[in-house]
JSON list of C-alpha atoms in Angstrom, two decimals:
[
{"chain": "T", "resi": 1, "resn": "UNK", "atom": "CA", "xyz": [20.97, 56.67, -2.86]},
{"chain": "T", "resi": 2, "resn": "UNK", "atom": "CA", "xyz": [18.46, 59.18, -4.23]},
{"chain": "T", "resi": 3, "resn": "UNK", "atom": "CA", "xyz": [15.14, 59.30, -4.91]},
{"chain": "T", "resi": 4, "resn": "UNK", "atom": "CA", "xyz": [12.80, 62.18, -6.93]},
{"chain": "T", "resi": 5, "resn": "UNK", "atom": "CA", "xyz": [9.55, 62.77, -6.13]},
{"chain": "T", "resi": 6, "resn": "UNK", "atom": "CA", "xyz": [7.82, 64.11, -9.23]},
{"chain": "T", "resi": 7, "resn": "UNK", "atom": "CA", "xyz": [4.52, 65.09, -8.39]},
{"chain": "T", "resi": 8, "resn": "UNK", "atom": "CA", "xyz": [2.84, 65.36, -12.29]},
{"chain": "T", "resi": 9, "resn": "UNK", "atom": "CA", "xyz": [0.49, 68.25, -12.46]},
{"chain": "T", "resi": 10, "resn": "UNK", "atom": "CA", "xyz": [0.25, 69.30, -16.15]},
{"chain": "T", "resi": 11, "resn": "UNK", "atom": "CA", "xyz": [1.94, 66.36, -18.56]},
{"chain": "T", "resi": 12, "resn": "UNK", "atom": "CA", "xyz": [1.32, 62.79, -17.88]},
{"chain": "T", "resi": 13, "resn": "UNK", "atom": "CA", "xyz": [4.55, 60.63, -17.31]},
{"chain": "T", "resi": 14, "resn": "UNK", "atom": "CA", "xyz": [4.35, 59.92, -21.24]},
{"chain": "T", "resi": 15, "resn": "UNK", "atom": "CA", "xyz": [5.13, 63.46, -22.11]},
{"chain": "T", "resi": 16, "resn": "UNK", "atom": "CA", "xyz": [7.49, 63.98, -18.77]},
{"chain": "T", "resi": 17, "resn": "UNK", "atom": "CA", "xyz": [10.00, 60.70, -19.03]},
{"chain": "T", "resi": 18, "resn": "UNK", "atom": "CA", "xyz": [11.68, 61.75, -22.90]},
{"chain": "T", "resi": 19, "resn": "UNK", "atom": "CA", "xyz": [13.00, 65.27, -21.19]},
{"chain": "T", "resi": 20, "resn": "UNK", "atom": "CA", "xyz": [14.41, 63.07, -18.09]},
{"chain": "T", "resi": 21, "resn": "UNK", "atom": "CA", "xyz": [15.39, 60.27, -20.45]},
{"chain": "T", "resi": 22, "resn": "UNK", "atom": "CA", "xyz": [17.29, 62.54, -22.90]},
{"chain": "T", "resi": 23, "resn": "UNK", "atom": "CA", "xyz": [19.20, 63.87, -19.68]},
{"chain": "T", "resi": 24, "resn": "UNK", "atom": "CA", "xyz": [20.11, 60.67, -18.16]},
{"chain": "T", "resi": 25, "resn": "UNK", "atom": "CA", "xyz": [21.43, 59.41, -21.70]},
{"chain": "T", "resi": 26, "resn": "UNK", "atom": "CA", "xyz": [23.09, 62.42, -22.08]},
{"chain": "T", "resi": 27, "resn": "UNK", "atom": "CA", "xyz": [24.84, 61.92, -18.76]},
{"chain": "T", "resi": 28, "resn": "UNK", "atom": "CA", "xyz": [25.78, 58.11, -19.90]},
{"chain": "T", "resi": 29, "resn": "UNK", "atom": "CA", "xyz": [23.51, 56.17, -18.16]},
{"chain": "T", "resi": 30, "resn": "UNK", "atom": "CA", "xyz": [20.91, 53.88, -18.53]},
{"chain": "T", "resi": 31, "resn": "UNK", "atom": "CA", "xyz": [17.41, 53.90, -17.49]},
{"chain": "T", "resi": 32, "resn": "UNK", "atom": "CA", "xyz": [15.23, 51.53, -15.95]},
{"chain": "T", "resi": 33, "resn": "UNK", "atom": "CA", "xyz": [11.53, 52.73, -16.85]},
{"chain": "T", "resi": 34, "resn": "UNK", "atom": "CA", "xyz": [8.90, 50.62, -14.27]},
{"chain": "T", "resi": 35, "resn": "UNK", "atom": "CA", "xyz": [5.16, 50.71, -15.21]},
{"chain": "T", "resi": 36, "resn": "UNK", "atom": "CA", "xyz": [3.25, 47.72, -14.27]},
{"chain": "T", "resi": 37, "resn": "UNK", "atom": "CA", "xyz": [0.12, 49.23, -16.86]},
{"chain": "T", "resi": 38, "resn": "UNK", "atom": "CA", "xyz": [0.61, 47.83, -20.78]},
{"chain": "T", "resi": 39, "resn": "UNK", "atom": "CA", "xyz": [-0.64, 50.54, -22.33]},
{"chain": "T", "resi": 40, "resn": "UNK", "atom": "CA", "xyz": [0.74, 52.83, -20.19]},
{"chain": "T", "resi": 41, "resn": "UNK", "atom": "CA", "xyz": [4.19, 51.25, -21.04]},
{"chain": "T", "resi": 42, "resn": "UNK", "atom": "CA", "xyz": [3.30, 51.27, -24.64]},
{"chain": "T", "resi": 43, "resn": "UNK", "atom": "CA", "xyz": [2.58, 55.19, -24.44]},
{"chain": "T", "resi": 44, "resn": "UNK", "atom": "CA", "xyz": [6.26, 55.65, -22.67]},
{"chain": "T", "resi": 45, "resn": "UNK", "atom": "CA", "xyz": [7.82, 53.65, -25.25]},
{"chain": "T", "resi": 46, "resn": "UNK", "atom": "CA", "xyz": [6.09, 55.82, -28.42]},
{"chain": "T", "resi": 47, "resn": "UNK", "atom": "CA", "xyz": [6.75, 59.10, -26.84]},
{"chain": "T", "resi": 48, "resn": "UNK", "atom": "CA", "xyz": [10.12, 58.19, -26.41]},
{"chain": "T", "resi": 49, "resn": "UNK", "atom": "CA", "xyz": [10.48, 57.24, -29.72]},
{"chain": "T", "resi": 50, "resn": "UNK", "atom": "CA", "xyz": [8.86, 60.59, -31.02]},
{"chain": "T", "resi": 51, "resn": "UNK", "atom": "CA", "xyz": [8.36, 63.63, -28.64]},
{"chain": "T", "resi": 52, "resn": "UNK", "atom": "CA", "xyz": [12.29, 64.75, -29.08]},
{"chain": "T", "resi": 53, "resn": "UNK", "atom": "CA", "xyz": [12.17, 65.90, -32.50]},
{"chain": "T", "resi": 54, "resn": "UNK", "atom": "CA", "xyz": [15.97, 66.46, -33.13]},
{"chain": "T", "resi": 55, "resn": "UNK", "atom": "CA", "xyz": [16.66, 62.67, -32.04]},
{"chain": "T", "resi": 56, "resn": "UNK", "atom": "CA", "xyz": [15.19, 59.39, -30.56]},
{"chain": "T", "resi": 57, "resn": "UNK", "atom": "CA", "xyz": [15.33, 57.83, -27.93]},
{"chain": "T", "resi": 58, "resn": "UNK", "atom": "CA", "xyz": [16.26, 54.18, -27.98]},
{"chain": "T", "resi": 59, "resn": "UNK", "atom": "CA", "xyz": [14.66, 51.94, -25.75]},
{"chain": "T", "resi": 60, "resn": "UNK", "atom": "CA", "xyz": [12.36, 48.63, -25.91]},
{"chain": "T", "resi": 61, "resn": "UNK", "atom": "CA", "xyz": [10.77, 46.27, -23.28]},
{"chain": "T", "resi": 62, "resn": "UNK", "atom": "CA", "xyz": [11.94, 43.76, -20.92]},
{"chain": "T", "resi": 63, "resn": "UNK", "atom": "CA", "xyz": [10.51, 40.80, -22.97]},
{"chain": "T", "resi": 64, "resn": "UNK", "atom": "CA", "xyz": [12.72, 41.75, -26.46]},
{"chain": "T", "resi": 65, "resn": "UNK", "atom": "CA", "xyz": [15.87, 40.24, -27.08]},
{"chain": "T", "resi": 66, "resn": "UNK", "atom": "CA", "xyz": [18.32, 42.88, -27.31]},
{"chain": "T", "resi": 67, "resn": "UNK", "atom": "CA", "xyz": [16.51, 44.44, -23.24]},
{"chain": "T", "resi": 68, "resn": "UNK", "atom": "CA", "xyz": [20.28, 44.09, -21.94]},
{"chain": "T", "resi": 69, "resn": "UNK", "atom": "CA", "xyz": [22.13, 46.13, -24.51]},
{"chain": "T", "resi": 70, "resn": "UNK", "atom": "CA", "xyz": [19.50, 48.65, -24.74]},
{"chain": "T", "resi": 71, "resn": "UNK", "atom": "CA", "xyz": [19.91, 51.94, -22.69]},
{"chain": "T", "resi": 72, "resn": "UNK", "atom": "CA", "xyz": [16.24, 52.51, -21.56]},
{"chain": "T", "resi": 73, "resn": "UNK", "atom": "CA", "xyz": [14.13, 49.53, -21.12]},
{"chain": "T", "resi": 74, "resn": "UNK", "atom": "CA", "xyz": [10.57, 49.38, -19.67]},
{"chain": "T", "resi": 75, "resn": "UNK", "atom": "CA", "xyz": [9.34, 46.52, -17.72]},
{"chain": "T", "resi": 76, "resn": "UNK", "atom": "CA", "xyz": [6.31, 45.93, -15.68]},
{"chain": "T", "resi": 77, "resn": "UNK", "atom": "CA", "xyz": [8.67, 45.27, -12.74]},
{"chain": "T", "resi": 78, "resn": "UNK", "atom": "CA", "xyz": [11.56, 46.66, -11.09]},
{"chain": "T", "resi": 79, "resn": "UNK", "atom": "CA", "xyz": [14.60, 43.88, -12.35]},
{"chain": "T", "resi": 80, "resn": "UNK", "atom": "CA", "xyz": [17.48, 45.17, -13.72]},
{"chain": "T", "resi": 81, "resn": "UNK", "atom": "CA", "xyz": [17.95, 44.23, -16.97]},
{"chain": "T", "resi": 82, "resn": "UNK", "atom": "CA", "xyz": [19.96, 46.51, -18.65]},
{"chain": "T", "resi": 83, "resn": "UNK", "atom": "CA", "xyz": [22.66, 47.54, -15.67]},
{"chain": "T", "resi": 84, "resn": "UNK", "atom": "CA", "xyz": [20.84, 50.96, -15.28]},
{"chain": "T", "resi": 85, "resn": "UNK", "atom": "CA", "xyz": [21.93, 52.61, -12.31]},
{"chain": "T", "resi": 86, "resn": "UNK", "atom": "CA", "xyz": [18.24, 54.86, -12.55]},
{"chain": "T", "resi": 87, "resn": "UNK", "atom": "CA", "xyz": [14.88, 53.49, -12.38]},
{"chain": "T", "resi": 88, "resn": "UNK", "atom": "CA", "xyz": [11.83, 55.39, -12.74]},
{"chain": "T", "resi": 89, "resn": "UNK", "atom": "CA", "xyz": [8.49, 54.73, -11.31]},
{"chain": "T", "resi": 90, "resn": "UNK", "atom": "CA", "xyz": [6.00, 55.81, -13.99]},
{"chain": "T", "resi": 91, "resn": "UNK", "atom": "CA", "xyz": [2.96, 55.00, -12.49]},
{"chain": "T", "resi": 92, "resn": "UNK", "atom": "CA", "xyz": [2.82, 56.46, -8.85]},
{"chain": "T", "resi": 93, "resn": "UNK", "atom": "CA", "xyz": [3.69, 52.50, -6.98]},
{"chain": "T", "resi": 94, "resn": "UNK", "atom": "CA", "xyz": [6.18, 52.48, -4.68]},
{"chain": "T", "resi": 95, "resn": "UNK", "atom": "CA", "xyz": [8.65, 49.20, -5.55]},
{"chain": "T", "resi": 96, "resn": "UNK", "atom": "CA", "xyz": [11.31, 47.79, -2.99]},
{"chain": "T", "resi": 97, "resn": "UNK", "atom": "CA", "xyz": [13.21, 46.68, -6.03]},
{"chain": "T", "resi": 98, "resn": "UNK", "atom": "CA", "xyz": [14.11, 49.99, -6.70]},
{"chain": "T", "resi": 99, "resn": "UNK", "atom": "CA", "xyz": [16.28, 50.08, -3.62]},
{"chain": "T", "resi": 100, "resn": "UNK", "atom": "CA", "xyz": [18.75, 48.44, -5.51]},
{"chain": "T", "resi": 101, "resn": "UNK", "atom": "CA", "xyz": [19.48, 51.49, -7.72]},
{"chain": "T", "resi": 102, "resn": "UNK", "atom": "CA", "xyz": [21.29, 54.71, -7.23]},
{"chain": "T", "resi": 103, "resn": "UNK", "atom": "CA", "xyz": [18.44, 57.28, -8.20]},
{"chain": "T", "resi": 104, "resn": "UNK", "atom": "CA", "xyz": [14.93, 56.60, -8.30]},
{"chain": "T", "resi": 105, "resn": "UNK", "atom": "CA", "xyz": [12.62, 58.88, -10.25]},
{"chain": "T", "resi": 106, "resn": "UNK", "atom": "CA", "xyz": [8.82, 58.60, -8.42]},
{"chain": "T", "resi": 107, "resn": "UNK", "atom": "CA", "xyz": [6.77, 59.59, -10.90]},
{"chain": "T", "resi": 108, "resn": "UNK", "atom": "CA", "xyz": [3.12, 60.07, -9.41]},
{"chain": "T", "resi": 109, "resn": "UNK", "atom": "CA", "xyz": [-0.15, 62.08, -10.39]},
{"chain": "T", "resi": 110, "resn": "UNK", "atom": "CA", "xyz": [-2.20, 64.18, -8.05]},
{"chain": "T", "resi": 111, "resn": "UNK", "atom": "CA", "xyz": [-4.29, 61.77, -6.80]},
{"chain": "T", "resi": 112, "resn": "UNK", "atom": "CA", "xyz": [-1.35, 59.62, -5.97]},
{"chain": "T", "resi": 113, "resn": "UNK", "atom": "CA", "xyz": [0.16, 62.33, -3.18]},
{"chain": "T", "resi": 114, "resn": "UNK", "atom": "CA", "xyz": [-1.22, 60.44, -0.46]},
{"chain": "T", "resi": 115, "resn": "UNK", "atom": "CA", "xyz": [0.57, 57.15, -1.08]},
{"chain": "T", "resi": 116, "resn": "UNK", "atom": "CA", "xyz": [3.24, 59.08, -2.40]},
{"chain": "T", "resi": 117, "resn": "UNK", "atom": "CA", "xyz": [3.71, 61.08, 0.95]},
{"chain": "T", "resi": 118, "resn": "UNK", "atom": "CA", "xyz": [3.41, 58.03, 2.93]},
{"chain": "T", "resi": 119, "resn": "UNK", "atom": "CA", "xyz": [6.63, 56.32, 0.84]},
{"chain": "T", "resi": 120, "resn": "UNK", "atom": "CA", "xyz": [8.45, 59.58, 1.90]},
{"chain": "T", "resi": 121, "resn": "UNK", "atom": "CA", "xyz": [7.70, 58.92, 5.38]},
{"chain": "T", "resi": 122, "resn": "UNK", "atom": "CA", "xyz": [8.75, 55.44, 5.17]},
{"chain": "T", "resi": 123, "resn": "UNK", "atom": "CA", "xyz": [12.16, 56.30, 3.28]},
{"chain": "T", "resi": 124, "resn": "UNK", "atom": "CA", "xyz": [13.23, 58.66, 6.59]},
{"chain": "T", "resi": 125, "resn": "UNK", "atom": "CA", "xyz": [15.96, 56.97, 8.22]},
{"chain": "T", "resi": 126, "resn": "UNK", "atom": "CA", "xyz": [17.01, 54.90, 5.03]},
{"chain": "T", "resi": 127, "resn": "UNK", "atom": "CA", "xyz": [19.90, 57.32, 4.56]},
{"chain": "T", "resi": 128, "resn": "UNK", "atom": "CA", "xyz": [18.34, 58.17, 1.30]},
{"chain": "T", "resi": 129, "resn": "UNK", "atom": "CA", "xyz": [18.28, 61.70, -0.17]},
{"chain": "T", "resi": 130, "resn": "UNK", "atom": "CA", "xyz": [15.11, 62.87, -1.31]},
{"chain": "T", "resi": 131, "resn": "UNK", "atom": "CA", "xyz": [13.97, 65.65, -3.20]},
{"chain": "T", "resi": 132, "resn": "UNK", "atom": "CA", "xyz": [10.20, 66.83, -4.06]},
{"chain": "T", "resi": 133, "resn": "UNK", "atom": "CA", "xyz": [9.50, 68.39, -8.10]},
{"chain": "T", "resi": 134, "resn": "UNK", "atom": "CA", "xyz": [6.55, 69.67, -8.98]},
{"chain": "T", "resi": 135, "resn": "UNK", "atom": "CA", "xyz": [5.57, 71.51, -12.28]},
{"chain": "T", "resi": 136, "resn": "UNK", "atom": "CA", "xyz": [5.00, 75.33, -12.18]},
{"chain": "T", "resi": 137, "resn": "UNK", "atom": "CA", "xyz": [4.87, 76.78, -15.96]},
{"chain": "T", "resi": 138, "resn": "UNK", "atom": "CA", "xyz": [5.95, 73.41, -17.82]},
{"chain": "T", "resi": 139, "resn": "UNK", "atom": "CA", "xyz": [9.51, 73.81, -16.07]},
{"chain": "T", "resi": 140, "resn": "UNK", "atom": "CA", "xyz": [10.36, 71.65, -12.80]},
{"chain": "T", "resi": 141, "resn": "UNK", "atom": "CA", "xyz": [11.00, 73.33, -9.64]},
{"chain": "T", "resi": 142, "resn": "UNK", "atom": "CA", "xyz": [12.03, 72.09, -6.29]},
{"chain": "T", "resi": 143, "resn": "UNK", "atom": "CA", "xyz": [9.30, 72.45, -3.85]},
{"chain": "T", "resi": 144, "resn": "UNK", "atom": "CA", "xyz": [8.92, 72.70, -0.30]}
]
């Protein structure tokens, strides 16, 4: 298992998820997008829809119909709906659900570091590889 700490400086996980979305599609996988805020989700779902302007990305939330055919679906908990093997965290809260995927992306702001360094401490031992991104120039780099 894996999880990625993204520590958002400059974009808000709105305008950061399409890039990793497009990525993980592109790979062939699904995506599990976690945000326990409705508007929040709602701002995921229309960036997604619009911020790549060569494509779109599909995706819809838990409650609709067609959630297990859909390759990115956004839920205000961690199931897995759609057999995505990647869940991301959009809103800086840790979830033990999220144990049950592959990757985890831990998308937190700021103000979030402290809770987001204490789920890094609590991961040690878990036989979990973790890495730390944080924004330097609107690119991602690997930080300390």
């Amino acid at each position: 298992m894996r999880v990625d700490f993204y520590q958002l400086q400059r974009d808000p996980a709105p305008y950061v998820l399409p890039q990793l979305a497009q990525k993980i599609l592109e790979a062939g996988e699904r995506l599990h997008i976690k945000c326990a805020d409705a508007p929040l989700c709602h701002q995921i779902s229309d960036r997604l829809w619009t911020q790549i302007k060569s494509s779109f990305l599909p995706n819809c939330h838990a409650q609709d119909d067609d959630a297990a055919k859909t390759p990115i679906v956004i839920s205000p908990d961690g199931q897995n709906i759609n057999g995505a093997n990647l869940i991301a965290l959009a809103d800086g809260v840790w979830d033990a659900l999220a144990m049950q995927y592959a990757r985890v992306l831990f998308l937190f702001l700021p103000e979030q570091i402290d809770n987001a360094r204490a789920t890094w401490r609590e991961l040690d031992g878990e036989n979990i590889e973790k890495h730390y991104w944080k924004q330097l120039d609107g690119k991602w780099v690997k930080g300390p």
